[in-house]
Amino acid sequence: MRLLARARVVAARAADNVRPHTTEDRNALLLHADIALQGVVAGGAAAYLSVFVVRLGASPLLVGLLSSLPSLVMALLALPAGRYVERQSKLIPIVVKSRQAFRFSYLLIALVPWVVPNFAAPAIVAIWAIAAAASAFANVSFTAAMAEAVPPQRRASVISLRYAIHAVVTAATLPITGAVLDALPFPLGYQVVFAFSFVAAMGSVWVYSKIVLPDQVTRPRRTERTPVRERLRQVPGLLVEHRRFLDYVLSTGVFRIGISLPTALFSIYWVKNLQLDDSAIALVSMVNSIAAVLGYFYWGRMAKQRGHGPVLAYSGIGLATYPLITALSGSLPPIVLAAAAGGWFSAGINLAFFNVLLAVSPTDRRSAFVSVDTMIAQFIAFAGPLAGSALTDWIGIREALLIATAFRLAGGLLFFIRRVRD
C-alpha cells in the first residue's frame, strides 16, 4: 500500500510538472504540439514532394523550378508582408490564416494526378509556387509571434526542443509513409501520403490558434504609399545602419548559396543516378532526422555554453560534408552517411539561424528586419536551384555538388571571420 501511495504521489508531481501554470508555459506546450504535427507533414508530403515530381517525369529544370518559383514569390512579397505584419496588433490570426491557405496545397497536390494526369508535374510546381504567397505572410508573422510567445530567457530551450520534437516525429513518420508508398501503386501511394499530411497540417494550425499573445505595438499606417523602388532603395541604408545585421546578412548570404544550389540535385541524384527506390529514400530521410534529434541536444548545449555564433560557424562548415559525400557516392551506404552528417549539422544551423536573427534585429523593428532577411534569403533560394540545374547540364551533377560544397565552406568560414554573434 505504501508503495502504491508513493507511486501516486510521484505521478501527481509529474502531472503537475507537465500541466502549464502560466500563459508562457501553455504557449510553450502548444508550440511543442504544433511542431509535432508539423513533423508528421515533414515525414510525409515534405519528404517526398521533389521525389514525386521526379517520378512523374519532371526534367531537372522543372525540379529546380519547384524550389525556385516559391522562393521568388516569397522574395517579392517579403517586404509587403513585413509592412502588413507591423501594422497588426494581433499576430496569431495572421499566422493561422496564412498557414491554412498554404497547407491547402497538400490536398490540391493529392488530387492533381486525377484532375490533370498528363500535366501532373507542371501542375504541382504551379500549385507550390502559388501557395508560397501565403507562406510569405506565415513566415514573417510566425517569427514575430515566436518572439512574443515565450520570454527571451526561455526562447533557446523552447526552440531547440521544438526542433528535436520535429526530428523525432519526422523519423517516426518516415517508415510509415515509406511503407505506404511501397504497398500502394503509383501514384496512389503519394496521393494518400499527401492527403494524410493535409489532415496533420490542419491539426497543427488548430493547435497553434490556441496560443495567447499580448497585442503588439503597431507602427502607424502611412497616408502615402511608398513606391516599391523606394522601399528597395531603403534596404542598403537599413543594412549599413545596423552593422550586426549586415554581418549576419553577408555571411548567411554566401552560405545560403551553398544551401540552395543543390536543392533540386539530391532527389535527381538519388532517383536517376543511384536508382534508389522509395524505401531507400525513406531510410535516408529517417537517418537524417535521427541524426538531427541528437544534433539538437548537442548544439543546444553548446549554444548555452558559448552562444549561437560558434554553433553557426562549426555547423556551417560541417554541413559542407553533405553535398561532398553525396558527390563521391556510388551506392546507398555513403548516401546514408551523408544524410547522417547533414542531419547532425543542419540541427546546428536551424538552431543558430533563428536565434541569431532575432538577436541582431532591433526589437521595435523586428518584423521589418525579418522581412528584409527573408527577401534576401528567398532571392538566393530562387536563383540557387536554377543555377544548380544549369550547372548540372553544363558540367555534370557531381561537379555541381562540389561547387555547392565550396560555397558552404566559404560561408562557414565567414561566420568565423565576420564574428556573427547572438
Tab-separated table of C-alpha atoms in Angstrom:
chain	number	residue	atom	x	y	z
A	1	MET	CA	0.000	0.000	0.000
A	2	ARG	CA	2.824	2.367	0.864
A	3	LEU	CA	4.463	1.661	-2.498
A	4	LEU	CA	1.165	2.369	-4.281
A	5	ALA	CA	0.679	5.604	-2.341
A	6	ARG	CA	4.213	6.714	-3.150
A	7	ALA	CA	3.642	5.939	-6.830
A	8	ARG	CA	0.502	8.078	-6.771
A	9	VAL	CA	2.448	10.970	-5.247
A	10	VAL	CA	5.172	10.687	-7.900
A	11	ALA	CA	2.548	10.526	-10.664
A	12	ALA	CA	0.770	13.574	-9.252
A	13	ARG	CA	4.020	15.526	-9.139
A	14	ALA	CA	4.861	14.512	-12.699
A	15	ALA	CA	1.417	15.599	-13.892
A	16	ASP	CA	1.835	18.894	-12.035
A	17	ASN	CA	5.161	19.480	-13.776
A	18	VAL	CA	3.638	18.828	-17.196
A	19	ARG	CA	0.499	20.909	-16.546
A	20	PRO	CA	1.086	24.530	-17.607
A	21	HIS	CA	0.913	27.034	-14.735
A	22	THR	CA	1.351	30.264	-16.691
A	23	THR	CA	0.465	31.601	-20.124
A	24	GLU	CA	4.118	31.179	-21.117
A	25	ASP	CA	4.033	27.508	-20.056
A	26	ARG	CA	0.827	26.974	-22.019
A	27	ASN	CA	2.263	28.676	-25.089
A	28	ALA	CA	5.387	26.517	-24.919
A	29	LEU	CA	3.277	23.346	-24.658
A	30	LEU	CA	1.155	24.406	-27.647
A	31	LEU	CA	4.277	25.234	-29.661
A	32	HIS	CA	5.590	21.730	-28.990
A	33	ALA	CA	2.276	20.123	-30.016
A	34	ASP	CA	2.227	22.284	-33.147
A	35	ILE	CA	5.706	21.206	-34.210
A	36	ALA	CA	4.906	17.538	-33.527
A	37	LEU	CA	2.110	17.671	-36.104
A	38	GLN	CA	4.415	19.517	-38.477
A	39	GLY	CA	6.824	16.615	-38.047
A	40	VAL	CA	4.143	14.324	-39.469
A	41	VAL	CA	3.962	16.599	-42.527
A	42	ALA	CA	7.762	16.616	-42.799
A	43	GLY	CA	7.800	12.817	-42.789
A	44	GLY	CA	5.078	12.773	-45.413
A	45	ALA	CA	4.459	15.401	-48.083
A	46	ALA	CA	7.572	17.482	-47.429
A	47	ALA	CA	9.901	14.479	-47.643
A	48	TYR	CA	8.545	13.240	-50.960
A	49	LEU	CA	7.458	16.339	-52.880
A	50	SER	CA	10.522	16.599	-55.117
A	51	VAL	CA	10.716	12.798	-55.457
A	52	PHE	CA	7.059	12.801	-56.539
A	53	VAL	CA	7.625	15.263	-59.382
A	54	VAL	CA	10.779	13.405	-60.487
A	55	ARG	CA	8.814	10.138	-60.671
A	56	LEU	CA	6.126	11.987	-62.632
A	57	GLY	CA	8.768	12.683	-65.285
A	58	ALA	CA	9.869	16.212	-64.380
A	59	SER	CA	13.053	17.491	-66.035
A	60	PRO	CA	15.955	18.888	-63.951
A	61	LEU	CA	14.758	22.394	-64.873
A	62	LEU	CA	11.226	21.684	-63.646
A	63	VAL	CA	12.571	20.190	-60.412
A	64	GLY	CA	14.646	23.348	-59.994
A	65	LEU	CA	11.551	25.493	-60.532
A	66	LEU	CA	9.794	23.541	-57.774
A	67	SER	CA	12.188	25.220	-55.334
A	68	SER	CA	12.909	28.438	-57.224
A	69	LEU	CA	9.431	29.730	-58.037
A	70	PRO	CA	8.163	29.675	-54.422
A	71	SER	CA	11.340	31.454	-53.366
A	72	LEU	CA	10.785	34.170	-55.976
A	73	VAL	CA	7.194	34.660	-54.823
A	74	MET	CA	8.290	34.874	-51.182
A	75	ALA	CA	11.103	37.291	-52.026
A	76	LEU	CA	8.725	39.639	-53.853
A	77	LEU	CA	6.205	39.531	-51.009
A	78	ALA	CA	8.654	39.665	-48.082
A	79	LEU	CA	8.678	43.459	-47.663
A	80	PRO	CA	4.910	43.893	-48.165
A	81	ALA	CA	4.336	41.064	-45.677
A	82	GLY	CA	6.651	42.711	-43.162
A	83	ARG	CA	4.856	46.049	-43.520
A	84	TYR	CA	1.470	44.387	-43.137
A	85	VAL	CA	2.510	42.458	-40.019
A	86	GLU	CA	3.977	45.604	-38.442
A	87	ARG	CA	0.554	47.269	-38.646
A	88	GLN	CA	-1.315	44.397	-36.955
A	89	SER	CA	-1.858	44.283	-33.214
A	90	LYS	CA	-2.809	40.577	-33.184
A	91	LEU	CA	-0.293	38.157	-34.701
A	92	ILE	CA	-1.896	34.748	-34.153
A	93	PRO	CA	-4.807	35.252	-36.610
A	94	ILE	CA	-2.314	36.202	-39.345
A	95	VAL	CA	-0.239	33.066	-38.753
A	96	VAL	CA	-3.334	30.864	-38.665
A	97	LYS	CA	-4.997	32.212	-41.819
A	98	SER	CA	-1.805	32.251	-43.877
A	99	ARG	CA	-0.888	28.725	-42.755
A	100	GLN	CA	-4.353	27.456	-43.621
A	101	ALA	CA	-4.085	28.912	-47.114
A	102	PHE	CA	-0.622	27.426	-47.652
A	103	ARG	CA	-1.438	23.962	-46.363
A	104	PHE	CA	-4.425	23.501	-48.632
A	105	SER	CA	-1.754	22.960	-51.289
A	106	TYR	CA	-1.140	19.448	-49.896
A	107	LEU	CA	-4.745	18.474	-50.635
A	108	LEU	CA	-4.625	20.036	-54.100
A	109	ILE	CA	-1.397	18.181	-54.930
A	110	ALA	CA	-3.026	14.912	-53.830
A	111	LEU	CA	-5.806	15.500	-56.367
A	112	VAL	CA	-3.571	16.548	-59.283
A	113	PRO	CA	-2.935	13.062	-60.798
A	114	TRP	CA	-6.702	12.586	-61.103
A	115	VAL	CA	-7.501	16.071	-62.422
A	116	VAL	CA	-4.647	16.686	-64.893
A	117	PRO	CA	-2.812	13.350	-65.295
A	118	ASN	CA	-0.984	14.423	-68.461
A	119	PHE	CA	0.394	17.601	-66.874
A	120	ALA	CA	0.736	16.468	-63.270
A	121	ALA	CA	4.343	17.578	-62.687
A	122	PRO	CA	3.924	21.155	-64.063
A	123	ALA	CA	0.615	21.481	-62.181
A	124	ILE	CA	2.265	20.552	-58.878
A	125	VAL	CA	5.042	23.089	-59.486
A	126	ALA	CA	2.413	25.772	-60.198
A	127	ILE	CA	0.386	24.945	-57.063
A	128	TRP	CA	3.518	25.005	-54.914
A	129	ALA	CA	4.524	28.405	-56.315
A	130	ILE	CA	1.088	29.958	-55.749
A	131	ALA	CA	0.928	28.594	-52.197
A	132	ALA	CA	4.193	30.399	-51.431
A	133	ALA	CA	2.290	33.705	-51.374
A	134	ALA	CA	0.569	32.616	-48.166
A	135	SER	CA	3.834	31.206	-46.834
A	136	ALA	CA	5.479	34.646	-47.113
A	137	PHE	CA	2.990	36.108	-44.622
A	138	ALA	CA	3.166	32.995	-42.439
A	139	ASN	CA	6.955	33.173	-42.097
A	140	VAL	CA	7.159	36.839	-41.119
A	141	SER	CA	4.210	36.707	-38.722
A	142	PHE	CA	5.390	33.435	-37.132
A	143	THR	CA	8.851	34.862	-36.409
A	144	ALA	CA	7.335	37.940	-34.785
A	145	ALA	CA	4.870	35.793	-32.824
A	146	MET	CA	7.591	33.403	-31.664
A	147	ALA	CA	9.490	36.315	-30.158
A	148	GLU	CA	6.413	37.151	-28.044
A	149	ALA	CA	5.161	33.653	-27.216
A	150	VAL	CA	7.972	32.866	-24.771
A	151	PRO	CA	10.400	35.193	-22.943
A	152	PRO	CA	13.986	35.568	-24.240
A	153	GLN	CA	15.453	33.512	-21.392
A	154	ARG	CA	13.297	30.516	-22.380
A	155	ARG	CA	13.384	31.022	-26.142
A	156	ALA	CA	16.532	28.999	-26.877
A	157	SER	CA	15.357	25.958	-24.907
A	158	VAL	CA	11.860	26.072	-26.421
A	159	ILE	CA	13.203	26.399	-29.964
A	160	SER	CA	15.769	23.622	-29.535
A	161	LEU	CA	13.118	21.300	-28.070
A	162	ARG	CA	10.759	22.171	-30.938
A	163	TYR	CA	13.389	21.164	-33.464
A	164	ALA	CA	14.115	17.952	-31.554
A	165	ILE	CA	10.413	17.031	-31.411
A	166	HIS	CA	10.102	17.784	-35.116
A	167	ALA	CA	13.021	15.497	-35.936
A	168	VAL	CA	11.748	12.658	-33.706
A	169	VAL	CA	8.240	12.726	-35.176
A	170	THR	CA	9.627	13.011	-38.700
A	171	ALA	CA	11.857	9.982	-38.125
A	172	ALA	CA	8.896	8.021	-36.733
A	173	THR	CA	6.634	9.006	-39.644
A	174	LEU	CA	9.033	8.216	-42.488
A	175	PRO	CA	8.927	4.388	-42.163
A	176	ILE	CA	5.119	4.546	-42.209
A	177	THR	CA	4.918	6.744	-45.297
A	178	GLY	CA	7.651	4.696	-46.977
A	179	ALA	CA	5.643	1.518	-46.351
A	180	VAL	CA	2.519	3.172	-47.782
A	181	LEU	CA	4.397	4.123	-50.946
A	182	ASP	CA	5.691	0.563	-51.339
A	183	ALA	CA	2.301	-1.034	-50.663
A	184	LEU	CA	0.189	1.101	-52.999
A	185	PRO	CA	0.584	1.556	-56.757
A	186	PHE	CA	1.979	4.783	-58.176
A	187	PRO	CA	0.714	7.494	-57.910
A	188	LEU	CA	-1.987	6.416	-55.403
A	189	GLY	CA	0.577	5.943	-52.632
A	190	TYR	CA	1.795	9.514	-52.991
A	191	GLN	CA	-1.786	10.804	-53.072
A	192	VAL	CA	-2.563	9.034	-49.785
A	193	VAL	CA	0.593	10.454	-48.179
A	194	PHE	CA	-0.257	13.999	-49.265
A	195	ALA	CA	-3.880	13.708	-48.116
A	196	PHE	CA	-2.732	12.404	-44.716
A	197	SER	CA	-0.226	15.272	-44.498
A	198	PHE	CA	-3.032	17.755	-45.180
A	199	VAL	CA	-5.000	16.445	-42.184
A	200	ALA	CA	-1.929	16.698	-39.918
A	201	ALA	CA	-1.183	20.199	-41.221
A	202	MET	CA	-4.707	21.408	-40.415
A	203	GLY	CA	-4.364	19.903	-36.941
A	204	SER	CA	-1.170	21.888	-36.477
A	205	VAL	CA	-2.972	25.099	-37.449
A	206	TRP	CA	-5.770	24.391	-34.956
A	207	VAL	CA	-3.292	23.811	-32.121
A	208	TYR	CA	-1.368	26.983	-32.954
A	209	SER	CA	-4.575	29.045	-32.907
A	210	LYS	CA	-4.846	28.410	-29.138
A	211	ILE	CA	-1.642	30.360	-28.368
A	212	VAL	CA	-2.219	33.583	-26.416
A	213	LEU	CA	-0.076	36.660	-27.104
A	214	PRO	CA	-0.210	40.257	-25.904
A	215	ASP	CA	-1.179	42.788	-28.548
A	216	GLN	CA	1.958	44.104	-30.245
A	217	VAL	CA	2.749	47.788	-30.622
A	218	THR	CA	1.796	48.688	-34.171
A	219	ARG	CA	3.501	51.126	-36.491
A	220	PRO	CA	1.149	53.831	-37.802
A	221	ARG	CA	-0.249	53.380	-41.291
A	222	ARG	CA	1.239	55.856	-43.731
A	223	THR	CA	-1.218	58.038	-45.623
A	224	GLU	CA	1.020	57.961	-48.716
A	225	ARG	CA	2.110	54.686	-50.269
A	226	THR	CA	5.864	54.323	-50.717
A	227	PRO	CA	6.755	53.068	-54.221
A	228	VAL	CA	8.340	49.618	-54.385
A	229	ARG	CA	11.553	51.026	-55.863
A	230	GLU	CA	11.858	53.493	-52.998
A	231	ARG	CA	11.370	50.735	-50.417
A	232	LEU	CA	14.080	48.667	-52.097
A	233	ARG	CA	16.433	51.673	-52.053
A	234	GLN	CA	15.949	51.900	-48.295
A	235	VAL	CA	17.246	48.354	-47.734
A	236	PRO	CA	21.009	49.161	-48.148
A	237	GLY	CA	20.679	52.036	-45.683
A	238	LEU	CA	18.965	49.735	-43.226
A	239	LEU	CA	21.847	47.265	-43.535
A	240	VAL	CA	24.597	49.874	-43.134
A	241	GLU	CA	22.868	51.477	-40.168
A	242	HIS	CA	22.792	48.195	-38.249
A	243	ARG	CA	26.252	46.614	-38.578
A	244	ARG	CA	25.437	43.406	-36.705
A	245	PHE	CA	22.545	42.724	-39.037
A	246	LEU	CA	24.774	43.499	-42.049
A	247	ASP	CA	27.405	40.998	-40.865
A	248	TYR	CA	24.673	38.401	-40.468
A	249	VAL	CA	23.265	39.025	-43.956
A	250	LEU	CA	26.680	38.912	-45.683
A	251	SER	CA	27.771	35.688	-44.021
A	252	THR	CA	24.459	33.898	-44.341
A	253	GLY	CA	24.145	35.081	-47.953
A	254	VAL	CA	27.248	33.179	-49.061
A	255	PHE	CA	26.252	30.152	-47.026
A	256	ARG	CA	22.705	30.171	-48.390
A	257	ILE	CA	24.048	29.956	-51.940
A	258	GLY	CA	25.662	26.671	-50.935
A	259	ILE	CA	22.376	25.532	-49.378
A	260	SER	CA	20.078	26.439	-52.264
A	261	LEU	CA	22.297	25.483	-55.211
A	262	PRO	CA	21.956	21.679	-54.727
A	263	THR	CA	18.315	21.749	-53.550
A	264	ALA	CA	16.986	20.068	-56.689
A	265	LEU	CA	20.055	17.893	-57.210
A	266	PHE	CA	19.780	15.498	-54.270
A	267	SER	CA	16.478	13.948	-55.390
A	268	ILE	CA	17.672	13.760	-59.003
A	269	TYR	CA	20.915	12.084	-57.922
A	270	TRP	CA	19.091	9.553	-55.729
A	271	VAL	CA	16.452	8.608	-58.298
A	272	LYS	CA	18.257	8.893	-61.636
A	273	ASN	CA	21.930	8.301	-60.811
A	274	LEU	CA	21.657	5.766	-57.983
A	275	GLN	CA	18.228	4.302	-58.875
A	276	LEU	CA	17.098	4.351	-55.225
A	277	ASP	CA	13.551	3.136	-54.546
A	278	ASP	CA	11.083	4.764	-52.129
A	279	SER	CA	12.131	2.521	-49.219
A	280	ALA	CA	15.773	3.534	-49.622
A	281	ILE	CA	14.823	7.219	-49.819
A	282	ALA	CA	12.711	6.806	-46.671
A	283	LEU	CA	15.745	5.252	-44.931
A	284	VAL	CA	17.943	8.181	-45.978
A	285	SER	CA	15.389	10.691	-44.680
A	286	MET	CA	14.900	8.750	-41.435
A	287	VAL	CA	18.646	8.643	-40.723
A	288	ASN	CA	18.794	12.373	-41.422
A	289	SER	CA	16.022	13.013	-38.884
A	290	ILE	CA	17.524	10.770	-36.192
A	291	ALA	CA	20.890	12.494	-36.556
A	292	ALA	CA	19.101	15.840	-36.278
A	293	VAL	CA	17.492	14.788	-32.975
A	294	LEU	CA	20.904	14.020	-31.492
A	295	GLY	CA	22.319	17.174	-33.032
A	296	TYR	CA	19.737	19.473	-31.456
A	297	PHE	CA	20.710	18.360	-27.973
A	298	TYR	CA	24.436	18.692	-28.709
A	299	TRP	CA	24.225	22.089	-30.415
A	300	GLY	CA	21.705	23.327	-27.853
A	301	ARG	CA	24.177	22.556	-25.070
A	302	MET	CA	26.972	24.316	-26.959
A	303	ALA	CA	24.741	27.349	-27.545
A	304	LYS	CA	24.085	27.663	-23.809
A	305	GLN	CA	27.809	27.498	-23.052
A	306	ARG	CA	29.290	29.545	-25.914
A	307	GLY	CA	26.411	31.288	-27.669
A	308	HIS	CA	24.811	30.672	-31.048
A	309	GLY	CA	27.609	32.336	-33.065
A	310	PRO	CA	30.100	29.449	-32.668
A	311	VAL	CA	27.287	26.970	-33.337
A	312	LEU	CA	26.606	28.760	-36.627
A	313	ALA	CA	30.285	28.602	-37.625
A	314	TYR	CA	31.029	24.977	-36.734
A	315	SER	CA	27.786	23.575	-38.105
A	316	GLY	CA	28.112	25.707	-41.254
A	317	ILE	CA	31.495	24.220	-42.107
A	318	GLY	CA	30.318	20.735	-41.140
A	319	LEU	CA	27.257	20.924	-43.387
A	320	ALA	CA	29.582	21.107	-46.398
A	321	THR	CA	30.095	17.359	-45.932
A	322	TYR	CA	26.555	16.597	-47.154
A	323	PRO	CA	26.987	17.567	-50.846
A	324	LEU	CA	30.642	16.464	-50.734
A	325	ILE	CA	29.910	12.883	-49.636
A	326	THR	CA	26.909	12.722	-51.967
A	327	ALA	CA	29.045	13.742	-54.959
A	328	LEU	CA	31.546	10.991	-54.153
A	329	SER	CA	28.890	8.299	-53.563
A	330	GLY	CA	28.010	5.499	-55.941
A	331	SER	CA	25.719	3.434	-53.718
A	332	LEU	CA	23.277	3.678	-50.800
A	333	PRO	CA	25.632	3.313	-47.759
A	334	PRO	CA	27.636	6.528	-48.393
A	335	ILE	CA	24.355	8.382	-49.006
A	336	VAL	CA	23.149	7.235	-45.588
A	337	LEU	CA	26.405	8.572	-44.093
A	338	ALA	CA	25.893	11.877	-45.918
A	339	ALA	CA	22.327	12.059	-44.591
A	340	ALA	CA	23.561	11.498	-41.034
A	341	ALA	CA	26.117	14.291	-41.379
A	342	GLY	CA	23.502	16.527	-42.962
A	343	GLY	CA	21.031	15.958	-40.141
A	344	TRP	CA	23.629	16.491	-37.414
A	345	PHE	CA	24.977	19.773	-38.773
A	346	SER	CA	21.601	21.044	-40.054
A	347	ALA	CA	20.387	20.919	-36.463
A	348	GLY	CA	23.035	23.462	-35.511
A	349	ILE	CA	22.217	25.691	-38.477
A	350	ASN	CA	18.473	25.634	-37.772
A	351	LEU	CA	19.015	26.405	-34.112
A	352	ALA	CA	21.520	29.205	-34.690
A	353	PHE	CA	19.969	30.946	-37.708
A	354	PHE	CA	16.717	31.751	-35.943
A	355	ASN	CA	18.226	32.835	-32.624
A	356	VAL	CA	20.950	34.978	-34.204
A	357	LEU	CA	18.399	36.649	-36.498
A	358	LEU	CA	16.239	37.599	-33.517
A	359	ALA	CA	19.309	38.861	-31.649
A	360	VAL	CA	20.588	41.114	-34.468
A	361	SER	CA	17.127	42.525	-35.294
A	362	PRO	CA	16.056	45.614	-33.276
A	363	THR	CA	13.052	44.763	-31.116
A	364	ASP	CA	10.933	47.699	-32.278
A	365	ARG	CA	11.541	46.896	-35.979
A	366	ARG	CA	11.767	43.114	-35.807
A	367	SER	CA	9.130	42.432	-38.471
A	368	ALA	CA	10.849	44.809	-40.907
A	369	PHE	CA	14.283	43.247	-40.384
A	370	VAL	CA	12.899	39.718	-40.618
A	371	SER	CA	11.209	40.652	-43.899
A	372	VAL	CA	14.497	42.045	-45.295
A	373	ASP	CA	16.313	38.853	-44.311
A	374	THR	CA	13.503	36.790	-45.832
A	375	MET	CA	13.632	38.772	-49.080
A	376	ILE	CA	17.394	38.280	-49.459
A	377	ALA	CA	17.206	34.603	-48.493
A	378	GLN	CA	14.374	33.919	-50.909
A	379	PHE	CA	16.057	35.658	-53.847
A	380	ILE	CA	19.055	33.395	-53.236
A	381	ALA	CA	16.738	30.405	-52.892
A	382	PHE	CA	15.144	31.364	-56.225
A	383	ALA	CA	18.409	31.608	-58.154
A	384	GLY	CA	20.226	28.725	-56.442
A	385	PRO	CA	18.246	25.710	-57.703
A	386	LEU	CA	18.128	27.130	-61.240
A	387	ALA	CA	21.883	27.658	-61.140
A	388	GLY	CA	22.309	24.113	-59.833
A	389	SER	CA	20.223	22.701	-62.688
A	390	ALA	CA	22.161	24.785	-65.234
A	391	LEU	CA	25.491	23.627	-63.797
A	392	THR	CA	24.283	20.023	-63.958
A	393	ASP	CA	23.520	20.364	-67.675
A	394	TRP	CA	26.828	22.172	-68.274
A	395	ILE	CA	29.433	20.298	-66.217
A	396	GLY	CA	27.571	17.412	-64.547
A	397	ILE	CA	25.689	16.782	-61.319
A	398	ARG	CA	28.722	15.689	-59.269
A	399	GLU	CA	30.649	18.828	-60.199
A	400	ALA	CA	27.637	20.985	-59.296
A	401	LEU	CA	27.503	19.334	-55.871
A	402	LEU	CA	31.206	20.095	-55.346
A	403	ILE	CA	30.613	23.775	-56.154
A	404	ALA	CA	27.853	23.805	-53.528
A	405	THR	CA	30.353	22.296	-51.087
A	406	ALA	CA	32.759	25.187	-51.719
A	407	PHE	CA	30.073	27.812	-51.007
A	408	ARG	CA	29.084	26.103	-47.769
A	409	LEU	CA	32.713	26.023	-46.631
A	410	ALA	CA	33.162	29.699	-47.534
A	411	GLY	CA	30.012	30.642	-45.645
A	412	GLY	CA	31.106	28.704	-42.579
A	413	LEU	CA	34.483	30.464	-42.610
A	414	LEU	CA	32.732	33.831	-42.905
A	415	PHE	CA	30.772	33.019	-39.750
A	416	PHE	CA	34.158	32.959	-38.015
A	417	ILE	CA	35.651	35.987	-39.790
A	418	ARG	CA	32.583	38.245	-39.591
A	419	ARG	CA	32.133	37.255	-35.950
A	420	VAL	CA	28.387	36.712	-36.143
A	421	ARG	CA	27.125	36.527	-32.567
A	422	ASP	CA	23.787	36.493	-30.784
